CSV table of C-alpha atoms and ligand atoms in Angstrom, one decimal:
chain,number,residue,atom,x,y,z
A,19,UNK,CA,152.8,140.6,-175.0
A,20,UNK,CA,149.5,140.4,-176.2
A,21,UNK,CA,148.4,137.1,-177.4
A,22,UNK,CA,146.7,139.3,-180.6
A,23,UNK,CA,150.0,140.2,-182.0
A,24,UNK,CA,151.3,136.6,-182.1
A,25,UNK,CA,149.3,133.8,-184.3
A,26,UNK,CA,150.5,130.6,-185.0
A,27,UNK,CA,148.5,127.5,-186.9
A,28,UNK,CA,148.5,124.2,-184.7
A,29,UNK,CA,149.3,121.1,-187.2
A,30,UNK,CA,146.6,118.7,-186.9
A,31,UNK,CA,143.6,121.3,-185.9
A,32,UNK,CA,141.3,123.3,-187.9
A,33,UNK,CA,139.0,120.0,-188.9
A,34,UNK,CA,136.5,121.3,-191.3
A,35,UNK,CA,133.8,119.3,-191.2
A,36,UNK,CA,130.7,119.5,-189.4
A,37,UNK,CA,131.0,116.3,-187.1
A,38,UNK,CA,127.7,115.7,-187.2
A,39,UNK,CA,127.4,113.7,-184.2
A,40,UNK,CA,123.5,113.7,-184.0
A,41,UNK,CA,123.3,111.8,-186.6
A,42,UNK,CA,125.9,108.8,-185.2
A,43,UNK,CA,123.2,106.6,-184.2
A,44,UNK,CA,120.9,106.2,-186.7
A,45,UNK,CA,122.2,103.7,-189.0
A,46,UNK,CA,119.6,104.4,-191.5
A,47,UNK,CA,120.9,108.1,-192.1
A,48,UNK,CA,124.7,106.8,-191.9
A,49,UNK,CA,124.4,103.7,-194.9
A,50,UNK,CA,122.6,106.1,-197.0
A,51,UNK,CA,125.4,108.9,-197.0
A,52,UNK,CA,128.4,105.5,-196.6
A,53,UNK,CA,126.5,104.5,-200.1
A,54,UNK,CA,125.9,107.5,-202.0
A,55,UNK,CA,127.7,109.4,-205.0
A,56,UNK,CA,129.6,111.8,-202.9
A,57,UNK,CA,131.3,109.5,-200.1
A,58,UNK,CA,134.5,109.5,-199.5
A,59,UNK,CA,136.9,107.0,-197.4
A,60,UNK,CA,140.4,107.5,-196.2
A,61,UNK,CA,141.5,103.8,-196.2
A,62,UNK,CA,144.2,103.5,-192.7
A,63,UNK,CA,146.8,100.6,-192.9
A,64,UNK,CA,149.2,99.8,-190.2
A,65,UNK,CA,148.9,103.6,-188.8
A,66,UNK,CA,149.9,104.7,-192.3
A,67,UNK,CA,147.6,107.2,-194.7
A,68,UNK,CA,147.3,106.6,-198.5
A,69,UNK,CA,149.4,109.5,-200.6
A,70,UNK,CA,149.9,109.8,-204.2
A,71,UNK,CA,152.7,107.5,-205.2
A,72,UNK,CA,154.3,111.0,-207.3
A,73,UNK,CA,153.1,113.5,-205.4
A,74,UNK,CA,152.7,114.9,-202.1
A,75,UNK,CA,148.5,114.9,-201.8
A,76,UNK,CA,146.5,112.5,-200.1
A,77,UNK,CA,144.1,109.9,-201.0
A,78,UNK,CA,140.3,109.3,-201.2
A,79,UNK,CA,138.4,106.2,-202.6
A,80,UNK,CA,134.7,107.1,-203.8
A,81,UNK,CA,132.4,105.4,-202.6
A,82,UNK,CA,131.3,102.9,-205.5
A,83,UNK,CA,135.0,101.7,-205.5
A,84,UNK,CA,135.8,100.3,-201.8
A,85,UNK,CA,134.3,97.0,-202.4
A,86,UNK,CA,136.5,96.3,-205.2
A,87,UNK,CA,139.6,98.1,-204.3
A,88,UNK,CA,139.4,97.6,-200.2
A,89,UNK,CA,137.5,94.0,-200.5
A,90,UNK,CA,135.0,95.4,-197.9
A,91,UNK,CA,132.9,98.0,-197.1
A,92,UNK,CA,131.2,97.3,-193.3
A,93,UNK,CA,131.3,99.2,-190.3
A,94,UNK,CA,133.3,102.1,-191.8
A,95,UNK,CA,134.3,105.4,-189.2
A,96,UNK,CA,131.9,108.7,-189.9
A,97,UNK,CA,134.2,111.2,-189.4
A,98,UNK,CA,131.4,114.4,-190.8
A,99,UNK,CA,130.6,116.4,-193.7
A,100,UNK,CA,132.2,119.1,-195.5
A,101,UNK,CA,131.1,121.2,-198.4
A,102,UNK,CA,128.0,118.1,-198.8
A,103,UNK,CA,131.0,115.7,-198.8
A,104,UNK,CA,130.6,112.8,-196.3
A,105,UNK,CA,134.0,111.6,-195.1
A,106,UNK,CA,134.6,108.3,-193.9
A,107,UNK,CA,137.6,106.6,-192.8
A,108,UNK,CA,138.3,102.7,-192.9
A,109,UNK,CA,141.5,100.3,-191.4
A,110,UNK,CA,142.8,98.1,-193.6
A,111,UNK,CA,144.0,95.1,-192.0
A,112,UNK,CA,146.1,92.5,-193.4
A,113,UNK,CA,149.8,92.3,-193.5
A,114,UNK,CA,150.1,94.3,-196.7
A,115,UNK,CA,147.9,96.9,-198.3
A,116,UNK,CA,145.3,96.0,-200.8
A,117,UNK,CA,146.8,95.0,-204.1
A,118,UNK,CA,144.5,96.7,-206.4
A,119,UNK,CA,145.5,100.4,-204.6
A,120,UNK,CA,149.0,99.4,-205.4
A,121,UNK,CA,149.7,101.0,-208.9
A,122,UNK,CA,147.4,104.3,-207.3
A,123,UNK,CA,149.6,105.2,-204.6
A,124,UNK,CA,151.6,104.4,-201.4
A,125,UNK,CA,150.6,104.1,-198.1
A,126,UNK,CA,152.9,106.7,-195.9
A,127,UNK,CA,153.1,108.0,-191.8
A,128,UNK,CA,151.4,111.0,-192.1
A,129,UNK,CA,154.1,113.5,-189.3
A,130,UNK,CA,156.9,113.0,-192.0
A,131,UNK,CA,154.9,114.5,-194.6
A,132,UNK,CA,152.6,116.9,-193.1
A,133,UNK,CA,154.6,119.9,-194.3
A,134,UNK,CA,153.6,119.0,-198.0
A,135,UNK,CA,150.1,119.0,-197.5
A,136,UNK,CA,147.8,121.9,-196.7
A,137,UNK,CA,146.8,122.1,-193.1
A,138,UNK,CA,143.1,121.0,-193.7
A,139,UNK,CA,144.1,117.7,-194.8
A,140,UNK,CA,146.3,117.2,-191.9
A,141,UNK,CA,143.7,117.5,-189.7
A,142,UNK,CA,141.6,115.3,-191.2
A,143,UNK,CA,144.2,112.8,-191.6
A,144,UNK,CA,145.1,113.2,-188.4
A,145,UNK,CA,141.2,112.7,-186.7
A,146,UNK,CA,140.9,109.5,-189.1
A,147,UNK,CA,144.3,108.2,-188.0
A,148,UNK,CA,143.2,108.6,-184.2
A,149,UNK,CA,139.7,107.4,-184.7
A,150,UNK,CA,141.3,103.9,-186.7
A,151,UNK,CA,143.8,103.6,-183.7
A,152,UNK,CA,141.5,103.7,-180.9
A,153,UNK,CA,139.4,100.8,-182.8
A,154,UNK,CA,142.1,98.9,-183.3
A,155,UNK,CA,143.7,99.1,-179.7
A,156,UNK,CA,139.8,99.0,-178.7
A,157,UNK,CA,138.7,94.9,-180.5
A,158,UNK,CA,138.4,93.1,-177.3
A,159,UNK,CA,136.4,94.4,-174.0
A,160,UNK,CA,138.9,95.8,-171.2
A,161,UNK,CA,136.6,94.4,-169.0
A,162,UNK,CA,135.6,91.3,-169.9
A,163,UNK,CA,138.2,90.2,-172.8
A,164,UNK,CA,135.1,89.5,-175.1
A,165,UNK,CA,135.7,90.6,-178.2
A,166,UNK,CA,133.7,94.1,-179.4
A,167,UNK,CA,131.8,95.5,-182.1
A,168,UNK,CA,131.4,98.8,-183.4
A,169,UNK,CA,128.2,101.2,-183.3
A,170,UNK,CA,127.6,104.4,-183.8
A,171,UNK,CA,129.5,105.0,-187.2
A,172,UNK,CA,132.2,104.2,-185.3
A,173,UNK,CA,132.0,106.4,-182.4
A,174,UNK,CA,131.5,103.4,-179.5
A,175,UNK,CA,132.6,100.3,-179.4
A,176,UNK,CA,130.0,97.8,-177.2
A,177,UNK,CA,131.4,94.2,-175.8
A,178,UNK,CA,129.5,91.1,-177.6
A,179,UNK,CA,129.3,89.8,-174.1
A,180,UNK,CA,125.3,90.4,-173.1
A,181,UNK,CA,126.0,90.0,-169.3
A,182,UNK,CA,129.2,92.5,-169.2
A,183,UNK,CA,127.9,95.2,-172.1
A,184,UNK,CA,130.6,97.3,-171.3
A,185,UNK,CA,130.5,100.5,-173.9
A,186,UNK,CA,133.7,102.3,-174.7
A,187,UNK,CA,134.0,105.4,-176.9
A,188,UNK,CA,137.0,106.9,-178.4
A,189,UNK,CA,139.7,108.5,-176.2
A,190,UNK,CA,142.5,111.3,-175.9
A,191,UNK,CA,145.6,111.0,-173.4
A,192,UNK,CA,145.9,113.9,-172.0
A,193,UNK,CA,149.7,115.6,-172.0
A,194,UNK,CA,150.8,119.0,-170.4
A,195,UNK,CA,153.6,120.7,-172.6
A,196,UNK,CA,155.2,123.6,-170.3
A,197,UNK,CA,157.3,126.4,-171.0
A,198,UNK,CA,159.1,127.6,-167.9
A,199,UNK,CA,160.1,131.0,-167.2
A,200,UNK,CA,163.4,131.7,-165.1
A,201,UNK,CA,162.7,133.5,-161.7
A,202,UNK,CA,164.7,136.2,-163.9
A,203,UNK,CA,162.0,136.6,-166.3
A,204,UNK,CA,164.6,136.6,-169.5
A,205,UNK,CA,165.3,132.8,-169.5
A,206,UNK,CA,163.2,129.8,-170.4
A,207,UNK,CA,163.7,126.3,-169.6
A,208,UNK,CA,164.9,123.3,-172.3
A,209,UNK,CA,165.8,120.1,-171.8
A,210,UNK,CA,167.2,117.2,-174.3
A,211,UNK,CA,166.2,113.1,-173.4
A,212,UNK,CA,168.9,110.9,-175.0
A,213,UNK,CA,166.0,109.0,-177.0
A,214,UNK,CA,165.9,112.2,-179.0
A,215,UNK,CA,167.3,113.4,-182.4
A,216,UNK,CA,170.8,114.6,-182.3
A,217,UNK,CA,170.8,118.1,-180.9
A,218,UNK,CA,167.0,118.3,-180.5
A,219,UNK,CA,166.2,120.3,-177.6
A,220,UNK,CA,162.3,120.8,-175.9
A,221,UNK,CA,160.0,122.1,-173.2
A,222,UNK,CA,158.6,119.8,-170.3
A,223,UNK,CA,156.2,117.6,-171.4
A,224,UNK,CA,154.5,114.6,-169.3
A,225,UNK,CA,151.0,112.8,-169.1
A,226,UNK,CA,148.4,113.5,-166.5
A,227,UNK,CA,147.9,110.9,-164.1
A,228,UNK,CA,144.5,110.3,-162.8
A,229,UNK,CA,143.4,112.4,-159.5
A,230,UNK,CA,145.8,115.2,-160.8
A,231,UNK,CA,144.6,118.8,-162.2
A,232,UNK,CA,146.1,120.0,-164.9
A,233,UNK,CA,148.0,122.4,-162.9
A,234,UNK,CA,149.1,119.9,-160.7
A,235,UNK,CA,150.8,117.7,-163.5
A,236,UNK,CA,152.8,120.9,-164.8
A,237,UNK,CA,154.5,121.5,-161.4
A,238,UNK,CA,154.7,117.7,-160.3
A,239,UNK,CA,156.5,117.0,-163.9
A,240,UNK,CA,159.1,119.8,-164.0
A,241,UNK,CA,159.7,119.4,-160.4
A,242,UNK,CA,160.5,115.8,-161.1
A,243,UNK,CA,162.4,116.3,-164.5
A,244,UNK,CA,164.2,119.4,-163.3
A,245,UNK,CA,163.9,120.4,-159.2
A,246,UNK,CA,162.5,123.1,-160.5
A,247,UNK,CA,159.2,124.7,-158.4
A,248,UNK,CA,156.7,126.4,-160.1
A,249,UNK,CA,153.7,129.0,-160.0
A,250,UNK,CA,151.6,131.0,-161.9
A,251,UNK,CA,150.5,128.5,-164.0
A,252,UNK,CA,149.0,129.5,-167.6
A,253,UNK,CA,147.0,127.5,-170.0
A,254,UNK,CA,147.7,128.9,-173.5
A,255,UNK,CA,146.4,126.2,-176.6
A,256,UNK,CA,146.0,122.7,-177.1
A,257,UNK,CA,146.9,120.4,-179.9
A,258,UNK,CA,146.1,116.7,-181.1
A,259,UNK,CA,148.7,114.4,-181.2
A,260,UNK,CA,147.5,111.3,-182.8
A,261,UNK,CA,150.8,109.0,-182.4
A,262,UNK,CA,148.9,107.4,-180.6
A,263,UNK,CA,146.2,109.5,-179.1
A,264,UNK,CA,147.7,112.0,-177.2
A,265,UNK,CA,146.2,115.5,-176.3
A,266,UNK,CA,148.5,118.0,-176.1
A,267,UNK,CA,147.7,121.1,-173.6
A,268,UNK,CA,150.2,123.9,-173.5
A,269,UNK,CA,151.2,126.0,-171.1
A,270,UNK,CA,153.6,128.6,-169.3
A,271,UNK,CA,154.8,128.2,-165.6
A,272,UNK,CA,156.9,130.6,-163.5
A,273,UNK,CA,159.7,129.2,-161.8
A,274,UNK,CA,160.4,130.0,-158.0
A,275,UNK,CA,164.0,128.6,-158.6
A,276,UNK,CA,167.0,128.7,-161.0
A,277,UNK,CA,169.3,125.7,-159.4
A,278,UNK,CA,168.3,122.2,-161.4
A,279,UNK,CA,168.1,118.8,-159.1
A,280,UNK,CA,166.0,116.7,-161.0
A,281,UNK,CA,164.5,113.9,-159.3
A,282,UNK,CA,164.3,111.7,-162.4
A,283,UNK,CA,166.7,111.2,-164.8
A,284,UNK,CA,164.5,111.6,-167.9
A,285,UNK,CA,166.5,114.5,-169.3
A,286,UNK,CA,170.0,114.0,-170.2
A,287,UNK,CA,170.9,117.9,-170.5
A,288,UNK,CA,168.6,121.0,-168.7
A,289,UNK,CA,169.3,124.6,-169.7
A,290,UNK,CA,168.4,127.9,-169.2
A,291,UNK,CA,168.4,129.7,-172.6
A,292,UNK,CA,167.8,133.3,-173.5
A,293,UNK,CA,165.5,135.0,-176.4
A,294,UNK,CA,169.1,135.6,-178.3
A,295,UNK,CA,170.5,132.3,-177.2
A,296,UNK,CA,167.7,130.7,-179.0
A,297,UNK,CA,167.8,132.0,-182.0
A,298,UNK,CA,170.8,130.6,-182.7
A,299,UNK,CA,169.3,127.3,-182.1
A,300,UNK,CA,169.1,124.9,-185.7
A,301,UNK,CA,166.0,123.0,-187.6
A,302,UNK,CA,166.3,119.6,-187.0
A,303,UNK,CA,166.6,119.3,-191.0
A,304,UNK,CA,169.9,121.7,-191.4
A,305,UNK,CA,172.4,119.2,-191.3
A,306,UNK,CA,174.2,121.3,-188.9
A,307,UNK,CA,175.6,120.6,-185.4
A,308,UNK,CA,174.8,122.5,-182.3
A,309,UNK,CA,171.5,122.7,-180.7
A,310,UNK,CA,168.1,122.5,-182.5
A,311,UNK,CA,164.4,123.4,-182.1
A,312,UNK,CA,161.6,121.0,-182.0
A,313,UNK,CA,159.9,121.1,-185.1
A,314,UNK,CA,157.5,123.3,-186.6
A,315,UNK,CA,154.7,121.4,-186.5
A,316,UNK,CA,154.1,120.8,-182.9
A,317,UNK,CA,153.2,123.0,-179.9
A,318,UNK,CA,156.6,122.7,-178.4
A,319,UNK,CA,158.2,124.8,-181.1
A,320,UNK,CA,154.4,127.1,-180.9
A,321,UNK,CA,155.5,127.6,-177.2
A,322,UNK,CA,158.9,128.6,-177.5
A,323,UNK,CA,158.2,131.2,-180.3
A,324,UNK,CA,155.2,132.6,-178.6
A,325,UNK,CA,158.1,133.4,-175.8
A,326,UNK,CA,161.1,134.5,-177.9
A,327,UNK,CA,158.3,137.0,-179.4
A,328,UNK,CA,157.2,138.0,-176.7
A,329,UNK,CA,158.8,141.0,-174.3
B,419,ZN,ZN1,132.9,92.9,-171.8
């Protein structure tokens, strides 16, 4: 197969703006563009995006409104500019929302309605969620346990703590998502863990552990969920995963075996499945019994298509 004839759109890529990082540290250049006309802030409360209340698009507050309708205004997150648009995004903290956005809309997780929404805005929902996260996760120093304040538009964190100092700046996990290829060549490798949705069936996924390559983790992790050994390892896309903060890299792996002896018991079931096998697999929305597909949004599902495709 050539990759040319097969394209596929990654949810949560294809961030339009110009990220503007230069610009980061001067706070002079970021309060004029937090302040002016065209500003806009995606408000974040507990991991959740603001939507319309009868519709399916997503939310922005002008500028000149988040005092009144947020209560505050400091240390929002520059996430860029887009079309002369500068984007910001804010948490909201608090055990509810803020009352005033109440009769606007609702605050919603963004992976239940990304298919509504055009890819753009799912990308930029999904950068804001991970930047608001990593803040959140990020208030007190891992070092020191003093707490931490934000610089950079939001793009470092520094401890309060003059004699520890420590800097942090956001952060992706990184996760290896592996399709497998029989010895056979006409087979690829699924597995199911019991945490799942009914049916649901996926590739090998793990995180990277520190000292490991890339490569390294896809063989150690399908070796341990499955006994199977692999070469020819294959990078092929990545995606963001911001639930929390995970980086997904995809790839294919040839296996040098068929028989399964996993060393783990992660997966419940491990199967070989061919291209016509698979394409009687379900959506996880059909309401039907019997083996599904991950979903369509994530790389899993990109993977397994790019293979069935493919011959
Ligand atoms: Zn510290």
């Amino acid at each position: 197969m050539h990759d040319d004839q097969f394209s596929w759109h990654l949810t949560y890529t294809g961030v339009s703006l110009d990220r503007a990082a230069e610009i980061r540290p001067s706070s002079d250049q970021i309060e004029k563009m937090q302040f002016s006309d065209k500003a806009r802030v995606l408000p974040v409360w507990n991991g959740m995006h603001f939507f319309e209340k009868d519709g399916v698009e997503p939310l922005w507050i002008a500028s000149a409104e988040v005092e009144s309708l947020l209560g505050q205004y400091t240390n929002p997150i520059f996430l860029g500019v887009g079309e002369d648009i500068p984007w910001f995004t804010l948490p909201l903290m608090g055990e509810a929302p803020p009352a005033a956005l109440a009769s606007d809309g609702v605050f919603e997780l963004l992976h239940p309605r990304v298919g509504s929404i055009h890819a753009e805005q799912a990308a930029l929902l999904s950068y804001a969620r991970g930047m608001v996260l990593w803040h959140l996760n990020h208030l007190h120093c891992g070092r020191c346990g003093a707490i931490t304040e934000s610089h950079d538009a939001g793009h470092v964190r520094s401890c309060t703590n003059e004699s520890c100092g420590h800097r942090m700046f956001p952060r992706t996990d990184p996760a290896v998502i592996t399709l497998v290829v029989h010895p056979d060549g006409d087979k690829c490798l699924l597995g199911r863990q019991s945490r799942w949705p009914d049916g649901m069936y996926s590739v090998v996924a793990g995180f990277v552990e520190p000292g490991e390559s890339l490569e390294e983790c896809v063989k150690r992790e399908v070796k341990e969920e499955t006994g199977i050994e692999t070469n020819d390892i294959r990078y092929i896309a990545s995606q963001p995963w911001p639930f929390p903060s995970s980086l997904m890299l995809g790839f294919t792996a040839q296996a040098l075996n068929a028989e399964f002896d996993p060393g783990d018991d992660e997966l419940d079931d491990i199967r070989w499945v061919t291209r016509t096998e698979l394409s009687t697999y379900g959506e996880m929305s059909d309401g039907t019994e019997g083996p599904k597909l991950p979903n369509s949004f994530s790389i899993a599902r990109m993977l397994l298509e790019r293979w069935r495709f493919s011959e």
